Amino acid sequence: MKRQIPMMILSTIGTIFVLAYFSPGLEELEKGGSIFFDVVACFAFFLGGSNLVRVHIQKIARHNPGWGYSIVTLFGFGLMLFIGLFKLGNPLGIAGAPTEPGSWFQIIFQYCVAPLSATMYSLLAFFVASASYRAFRAKNTEATILLVAAFIILLGRTQLGLVMTSWVPDWLSIAQIPNLAVFIMTSPNLAGQRAIMIGIALGVVSMSLRLILGIERSYLGSDS
Amino acid sequence: MSVGLITSVVFIGGGVLWILVQSVKGRDVDRRWIFLFIGSTVALALLFHIRFGEKATPIVKAAFNQIENLPEGASVLIAFDYDPAMEPEVGPMADCFIRHTLARKHKLFLMTLWATGQALMTNTVEDVLKPEFPEAEYGTDYVNLGYKVGGFGVINVVLSDFRAMYPTDAHGTLLDSLPMFNKVRSLRDIDLIISIGGGTPGVKEWVLFAGNRGNIPIVGGTAAVVAPLLYPYYPRQLVGLLGGTKGAAEYESELTGNYDRFKDMDTPALRMMGPQTMAHVVVMAFIIIGNIAYFRSRKREGK
């Protein structure tokens, strides 16, 4: 039963979704399934939140390296949860949305979470610069092609590319760097992306069929 | 040429030359110098307000024209599916889309499939929509549906029925009491979907679960790293696409060029293109220097 019930649920729901996608008459059934899916997805928040707390409490208790950061994480998590749940400082009170303008939740998000998050992402620029100096080498033919393509795209994304090839006559406009960059994106890149997407789609179809037919059972756990 | 641009060019030239000399001599340039150099390049461009003009590429122009050609009063849904990390890149796109759609007197439906999107949507509404369009009335001209968990599951449901997933808007008002929802039952009643985001769920999910099935035109706005993955959907499934800061800057230039009321609007993407251009130049210089050093070292080893 421990194995049969999850397999039955998966097969039934999977079949409904596949049929509903191609049969407009089954839209209501699909809608019900999707709402059920959304309700289940809500529990991921509880699971994710409780897991975060458990992992960081363990880290603090064991004094693992960097356990001080875990205190900051737990403090931030608890603070946002408390303020968000009880709508502290919310101009519309408990009935207002947590992100109501002027609410404490929105203020902390706007002035702490958003800048910190954007700062972390912006650090990428430093690592990209360092990698471009140390790792981006024309070691073989494939790497050289990649390097030349990257170079044209980088130039094409700036005014410099336009200035450098503005002298090129209109009948040879494909040779202008911004147009070359567009060509790379819409031809070789497109072909490569399509090939990857078709491959992934075929893989997803075959894996979905294996799941629906009960051939693939790894999701049931190792003891199954 | 401005003083700022000359200063930046001299700084970049000097720095690149120093790194080139060190590399050619076979000396290892500490990565902290690289970090300092790229940081200073961006900082200089920001300090001196270095800006470059932008001209819309066909893919951005297509997005602009799609909104431009909709009949007045058309229903447009904007999905804010992004987080603060992506905000500097895609936030200006959201501002532009809000401005453009409301200037064309379209009806705006705002929603998000990302938990972090709701707060960012609030910022856009408070900073752009309300101050620049005080005549826009909530419930008649725009509505905020807020955030719902479930990703593509939410799209699946609203494709056939908005009210099944959103009995109320983000403020707890019943959808039936909002005039905008008198004629809108599902996504199929929406004339255009604008998906702004760079992750999952994002533009791709809107194309697959809403655009294809509901035959609804979709315009996308994404972070630069995601844009190449979306080209296969253009121009049939995705009628236009804005990729990264450059895409946003091109859209800003279209808006300022075509609408007098937006001539003096804030253009953060155009502002950011200066530092981005400078950073690109430095990265390209690093690639060249790195390869010169590599081939020289190979030659030495060969000897």
PDB file of C-alpha atoms in Angstrom, chain B residues 91-258:
ATOM      1  CA  GLY B  91      12.805  46.748 -12.836  1.00  0.00           C
ATOM      2  CA  PRO B  92      13.260  49.502 -15.464  1.00  0.00           C
ATOM      3  CA  MET B  93      11.350  47.291 -17.930  1.00  0.00           C
ATOM      4  CA  ALA B  94       8.421  47.089 -15.512  1.00  0.00           C
ATOM      5  CA  ASP B  95       8.446  50.885 -15.154  1.00  0.00           C
ATOM      6  CA  CYS B  96       8.448  51.308 -18.948  1.00  0.00           C
ATOM      7  CA  PHE B  97       5.623  48.827 -19.506  1.00  0.00           C
ATOM      8  CA  ILE B  98       3.487  50.514 -16.831  1.00  0.00           C
ATOM      9  CA  ARG B  99       4.096  53.936 -18.373  1.00  0.00           C
ATOM     10  CA  HIS B 100       3.479  52.792 -21.934  1.00  0.00           C
ATOM     11  CA  THR B 101       0.307  50.799 -21.254  1.00  0.00           C
ATOM     12  CA  LEU B 102      -1.281  53.506 -19.127  1.00  0.00           C
ATOM     13  CA  ALA B 103      -0.331  56.222 -21.627  1.00  0.00           C
ATOM     14  CA  ARG B 104      -2.177  54.135 -24.234  1.00  0.00           C
ATOM     15  CA  LYS B 105      -5.133  53.937 -21.802  1.00  0.00           C
ATOM     16  CA  HIS B 106      -5.022  50.150 -21.543  1.00  0.00           C
ATOM     17  CA  LYS B 107      -6.424  48.305 -18.523  1.00  0.00           C
ATOM     18  CA  LEU B 108      -3.681  46.878 -16.320  1.00  0.00           C
ATOM     19  CA  PHE B 109      -3.829  43.589 -14.415  1.00  0.00           C
ATOM     20  CA  LEU B 110      -0.810  43.183 -12.131  1.00  0.00           C
ATOM     21  CA  MET B 111       0.165  39.859 -10.577  1.00  0.00           C
ATOM     22  CA  THR B 112       3.185  37.797  -9.559  1.00  0.00           C
ATOM     23  CA  LEU B 113       4.096  34.126  -9.278  1.00  0.00           C
ATOM     24  CA  TRP B 114       7.139  34.913  -7.101  1.00  0.00           C
ATOM     25  CA  ALA B 115       6.861  35.560  -3.364  1.00  0.00           C
ATOM     26  CA  THR B 116       9.410  38.372  -3.674  1.00  0.00           C
ATOM     27  CA  GLY B 117       7.539  39.892  -6.610  1.00  0.00           C
ATOM     28  CA  GLN B 118       4.721  41.359  -4.573  1.00  0.00           C
ATOM     29  CA  ALA B 119       6.902  43.807  -2.649  1.00  0.00           C
ATOM     30  CA  LEU B 120       8.644  44.869  -5.866  1.00  0.00           C
ATOM     31  CA  MET B 121       5.276  45.309  -7.551  1.00  0.00           C
ATOM     32  CA  THR B 122       4.197  47.552  -4.664  1.00  0.00           C
ATOM     33  CA  ASN B 123       7.319  49.680  -5.233  1.00  0.00           C
ATOM     34  CA  THR B 124       6.531  50.095  -8.933  1.00  0.00           C
ATOM     35  CA  VAL B 125       2.925  51.016  -8.211  1.00  0.00           C
ATOM     36  CA  GLU B 126       3.939  53.531  -5.537  1.00  0.00           C
ATOM     37  CA  ASP B 127       6.943  55.031  -7.365  1.00  0.00           C
ATOM     38  CA  VAL B 128       5.724  55.083 -10.972  1.00  0.00           C
ATOM     39  CA  LEU B 129       2.054  54.347 -11.418  1.00  0.00           C
ATOM     40  CA  LYS B 130       0.521  56.524  -8.709  1.00  0.00           C
ATOM     41  CA  PRO B 131       2.718  59.652  -9.025  1.00  0.00           C
ATOM     42  CA  GLU B 132       2.863  59.694 -12.835  1.00  0.00           C
ATOM     43  CA  PHE B 133      -0.730  58.630 -13.513  1.00  0.00           C
ATOM     44  CA  PRO B 134      -2.806  60.178 -10.712  1.00  0.00           C
ATOM     45  CA  GLU B 135      -5.861  59.960 -12.958  1.00  0.00           C
ATOM     46  CA  ALA B 136      -5.624  56.134 -13.070  1.00  0.00           C
ATOM     47  CA  GLU B 137      -8.339  54.714 -10.837  1.00  0.00           C
ATOM     48  CA  TYR B 138      -7.907  51.471  -8.929  1.00  0.00           C
ATOM     49  CA  GLY B 139     -10.339  48.795 -10.073  1.00  0.00           C
ATOM     50  CA  THR B 140     -11.193  50.694 -13.257  1.00  0.00           C
ATOM     51  CA  ASP B 141      -7.784  51.271 -14.838  1.00  0.00           C
ATOM     52  CA  TYR B 142      -5.554  48.902 -12.901  1.00  0.00           C
ATOM     53  CA  VAL B 143      -5.802  46.131 -10.382  1.00  0.00           C
ATOM     54  CA  ASN B 144      -3.251  44.415  -8.163  1.00  0.00           C
ATOM     55  CA  LEU B 145      -3.893  40.676  -7.867  1.00  0.00           C
ATOM     56  CA  GLY B 146      -0.828  40.074  -5.718  1.00  0.00           C
ATOM     57  CA  TYR B 147       1.034  36.813  -5.248  1.00  0.00           C
ATOM     58  CA  LYS B 148      -0.226  33.236  -5.454  1.00  0.00           C
ATOM     59  CA  VAL B 149       1.812  30.136  -4.781  1.00  0.00           C
ATOM     60  CA  GLY B 150       1.841  27.336  -7.350  1.00  0.00           C
ATOM     61  CA  GLY B 151       3.845  28.613 -10.317  1.00  0.00           C
ATOM     62  CA  PHE B 152       2.539  27.235 -13.606  1.00  0.00           C
ATOM     63  CA  GLY B 153      -0.368  25.669 -11.666  1.00  0.00           C
ATOM     64  CA  VAL B 154      -1.695  29.199 -11.129  1.00  0.00           C
ATOM     65  CA  ILE B 155      -1.417  29.934 -14.862  1.00  0.00           C
ATOM     66  CA  ASN B 156      -3.268  26.694 -15.598  1.00  0.00           C
ATOM     67  CA  VAL B 157      -6.183  27.757 -13.396  1.00  0.00           C
ATOM     68  CA  VAL B 158      -6.468  31.409 -14.438  1.00  0.00           C
ATOM     69  CA  LEU B 159      -6.395  30.323 -18.074  1.00  0.00           C
ATOM     70  CA  SER B 160      -9.933  29.078 -17.557  1.00  0.00           C
ATOM     71  CA  ASP B 161     -11.092  31.075 -14.520  1.00  0.00           C
ATOM     72  CA  PHE B 162      -9.539  34.014 -12.619  1.00  0.00           C
ATOM     73  CA  ARG B 163     -11.957  33.774  -9.731  1.00  0.00           C
ATOM     74  CA  ALA B 164     -11.087  30.154  -8.964  1.00  0.00           C
ATOM     75  CA  MET B 165      -7.580  31.256  -8.017  1.00  0.00           C
ATOM     76  CA  TYR B 166      -8.206  34.884  -7.050  1.00  0.00           C
ATOM     77  CA  PRO B 167     -11.537  35.319  -5.266  1.00  0.00           C
ATOM     78  CA  THR B 168     -10.152  38.701  -4.135  1.00  0.00           C
ATOM     79  CA  ASP B 169      -7.386  41.097  -5.189  1.00  0.00           C
ATOM     80  CA  ALA B 170      -4.251  41.752  -3.107  1.00  0.00           C
ATOM     81  CA  HIS B 171      -6.219  44.110  -0.827  1.00  0.00           C
ATOM     82  CA  GLY B 172      -9.008  41.627  -0.124  1.00  0.00           C
ATOM     83  CA  THR B 173     -11.581  43.218  -2.457  1.00  0.00           C
ATOM     84  CA  LEU B 174     -13.880  40.762  -4.243  1.00  0.00           C
ATOM     85  CA  LEU B 175     -13.068  40.588  -7.947  1.00  0.00           C
ATOM     86  CA  ASP B 176     -16.764  40.775  -8.799  1.00  0.00           C
ATOM     87  CA  SER B 177     -16.906  44.231  -7.225  1.00  0.00           C
ATOM     88  CA  LEU B 178     -14.136  45.581  -9.476  1.00  0.00           C
ATOM     89  CA  PRO B 179     -15.371  47.095 -12.783  1.00  0.00           C
ATOM     90  CA  MET B 180     -12.318  45.769 -14.642  1.00  0.00           C
ATOM     91  CA  PHE B 181     -13.477  42.211 -14.063  1.00  0.00           C
ATOM     92  CA  ASN B 182     -16.963  42.727 -15.527  1.00  0.00           C
ATOM     93  CA  LYS B 183     -15.813  41.428 -18.894  1.00  0.00           C
ATOM     94  CA  VAL B 184     -12.782  39.442 -17.803  1.00  0.00           C
ATOM     95  CA  ARG B 185     -13.444  35.867 -16.722  1.00  0.00           C
ATOM     96  CA  SER B 186     -10.151  34.223 -17.615  1.00  0.00           C
ATOM     97  CA  LEU B 187      -6.773  34.804 -19.225  1.00  0.00           C
ATOM     98  CA  ARG B 188      -8.420  34.212 -22.596  1.00  0.00           C
ATOM     99  CA  ASP B 189     -10.100  37.624 -22.174  1.00  0.00           C
ATOM    100  CA  ILE B 190      -6.711  39.327 -21.828  1.00  0.00           C
ATOM    101  CA  ASP B 191      -5.335  40.960 -24.986  1.00  0.00           C
ATOM    102  CA  LEU B 192      -1.666  40.877 -24.070  1.00  0.00           C
ATOM    103  CA  ILE B 193       0.476  39.261 -21.390  1.00  0.00           C
ATOM    104  CA  ILE B 194       3.743  40.934 -20.410  1.00  0.00           C
ATOM    105  CA  SER B 195       5.944  38.575 -18.450  1.00  0.00           C
ATOM    106  CA  ILE B 196       8.884  40.130 -16.620  1.00  0.00           C
ATOM    107  CA  GLY B 197      11.275  37.695 -14.997  1.00  0.00           C
ATOM    108  CA  GLY B 198      14.380  35.619 -15.314  1.00  0.00           C
ATOM    109  CA  GLY B 199      13.693  32.373 -13.510  1.00  0.00           C
ATOM    110  CA  THR B 200      11.086  29.651 -13.068  1.00  0.00           C
ATOM    111  CA  PRO B 201       8.175  30.301 -13.292  1.00  0.00           C
ATOM    112  CA  GLY B 202       8.827  33.053 -15.790  1.00  0.00           C
ATOM    113  CA  VAL B 203       8.507  33.984 -19.450  1.00  0.00           C
ATOM    114  CA  LYS B 204       8.868  30.391 -20.649  1.00  0.00           C
ATOM    115  CA  GLU B 205       6.024  29.149 -18.420  1.00  0.00           C
ATOM    116  CA  TRP B 206       3.768  31.982 -19.570  1.00  0.00           C
ATOM    117  CA  VAL B 207       4.479  31.037 -23.185  1.00  0.00           C
ATOM    118  CA  LEU B 208       3.904  27.312 -22.641  1.00  0.00           C
ATOM    119  CA  PHE B 209       0.896  27.388 -20.340  1.00  0.00           C
ATOM    120  CA  ALA B 210      -0.891  30.590 -21.346  1.00  0.00           C
ATOM    121  CA  GLY B 211       0.289  31.887 -24.724  1.00  0.00           C
ATOM    122  CA  ASN B 212       0.236  28.622 -26.634  1.00  0.00           C
ATOM    123  CA  ARG B 213      -2.952  27.218 -25.134  1.00  0.00           C
ATOM    124  CA  GLY B 214      -4.949  30.432 -24.952  1.00  0.00           C
ATOM    125  CA  ASN B 215      -3.578  31.935 -28.150  1.00  0.00           C
ATOM    126  CA  ILE B 216      -2.640  35.086 -26.223  1.00  0.00           C
ATOM    127  CA  PRO B 217       0.263  37.255 -27.463  1.00  0.00           C
ATOM    128  CA  ILE B 218       3.131  37.461 -25.001  1.00  0.00           C
ATOM    129  CA  VAL B 219       5.877  40.042 -24.592  1.00  0.00           C
ATOM    130  CA  GLY B 220       8.836  39.116 -22.398  1.00  0.00           C
ATOM    131  CA  GLY B 221      11.377  41.014 -20.338  1.00  0.00           C
ATOM    132  CA  THR B 222      14.244  39.044 -18.815  1.00  0.00           C
ATOM    133  CA  ALA B 223      17.712  39.231 -17.317  1.00  0.00           C
ATOM    134  CA  ALA B 224      20.460  39.215 -19.957  1.00  0.00           C
ATOM    135  CA  VAL B 225      21.660  35.712 -19.081  1.00  0.00           C
ATOM    136  CA  VAL B 226      18.207  34.238 -19.735  1.00  0.00           C
ATOM    137  CA  ALA B 227      17.460  36.043 -23.022  1.00  0.00           C
ATOM    138  CA  PRO B 228      19.379  33.607 -25.313  1.00  0.00           C
ATOM    139  CA  LEU B 229      17.235  30.737 -23.982  1.00  0.00           C
ATOM    140  CA  LEU B 230      14.067  32.525 -25.096  1.00  0.00           C
ATOM    141  CA  TYR B 231      15.033  33.335 -28.691  1.00  0.00           C
ATOM    142  CA  PRO B 232      13.525  30.057 -29.978  1.00  0.00           C
ATOM    143  CA  TYR B 233      10.069  31.386 -29.038  1.00  0.00           C
ATOM    144  CA  TYR B 234      10.463  34.638 -30.999  1.00  0.00           C
ATOM    145  CA  PRO B 235       8.591  35.871 -33.048  1.00  0.00           C
ATOM    146  CA  ARG B 236       5.617  33.470 -33.055  1.00  0.00           C
ATOM    147  CA  GLN B 237       5.121  32.476 -29.429  1.00  0.00           C
ATOM    148  CA  LEU B 238       6.858  35.543 -28.031  1.00  0.00           C
ATOM    149  CA  VAL B 239       6.017  38.676 -30.001  1.00  0.00           C
ATOM    150  CA  GLY B 240       8.809  40.768 -28.481  1.00  0.00           C
ATOM    151  CA  LEU B 241      11.616  40.405 -25.956  1.00  0.00           C
ATOM    152  CA  LEU B 242      13.674  42.770 -23.816  1.00  0.00           C
ATOM    153  CA  GLY B 243      16.978  41.230 -22.751  1.00  0.00           C
ATOM    154  CA  GLY B 244      18.793  42.721 -19.766  1.00  0.00           C
ATOM    155  CA  THR B 245      19.706  46.323 -19.164  1.00  0.00           C
ATOM    156  CA  LYS B 246      20.295  46.911 -22.869  1.00  0.00           C
ATOM    157  CA  GLY B 247      16.776  45.771 -23.754  1.00  0.00           C
ATOM    158  CA  ALA B 248      15.358  48.055 -21.059  1.00  0.00           C
ATOM    159  CA  ALA B 249      17.517  50.969 -22.270  1.00  0.00           C
ATOM    160  CA  GLU B 250      16.311  50.481 -25.836  1.00  0.00           C
ATOM    161  CA  TYR B 251      12.703  50.515 -24.635  1.00  0.00           C
ATOM    162  CA  GLU B 252      13.351  53.665 -22.605  1.00  0.00           C
ATOM    163  CA  SER B 253      14.791  55.377 -25.688  1.00  0.00           C
ATOM    164  CA  GLU B 254      11.686  54.365 -27.679  1.00  0.00           C
ATOM    165  CA  LEU B 255       9.413  55.804 -24.993  1.00  0.00           C
ATOM    166  CA  THR B 256      11.306  59.077 -24.633  1.00  0.00           C
ATOM    167  CA  GLY B 257      11.568  59.390 -28.409  1.00  0.00           C
ATOM    168  CA  ASN B 258       7.901  58.775 -29.144  1.00  0.00           C
TER     169      ASN B 258
END
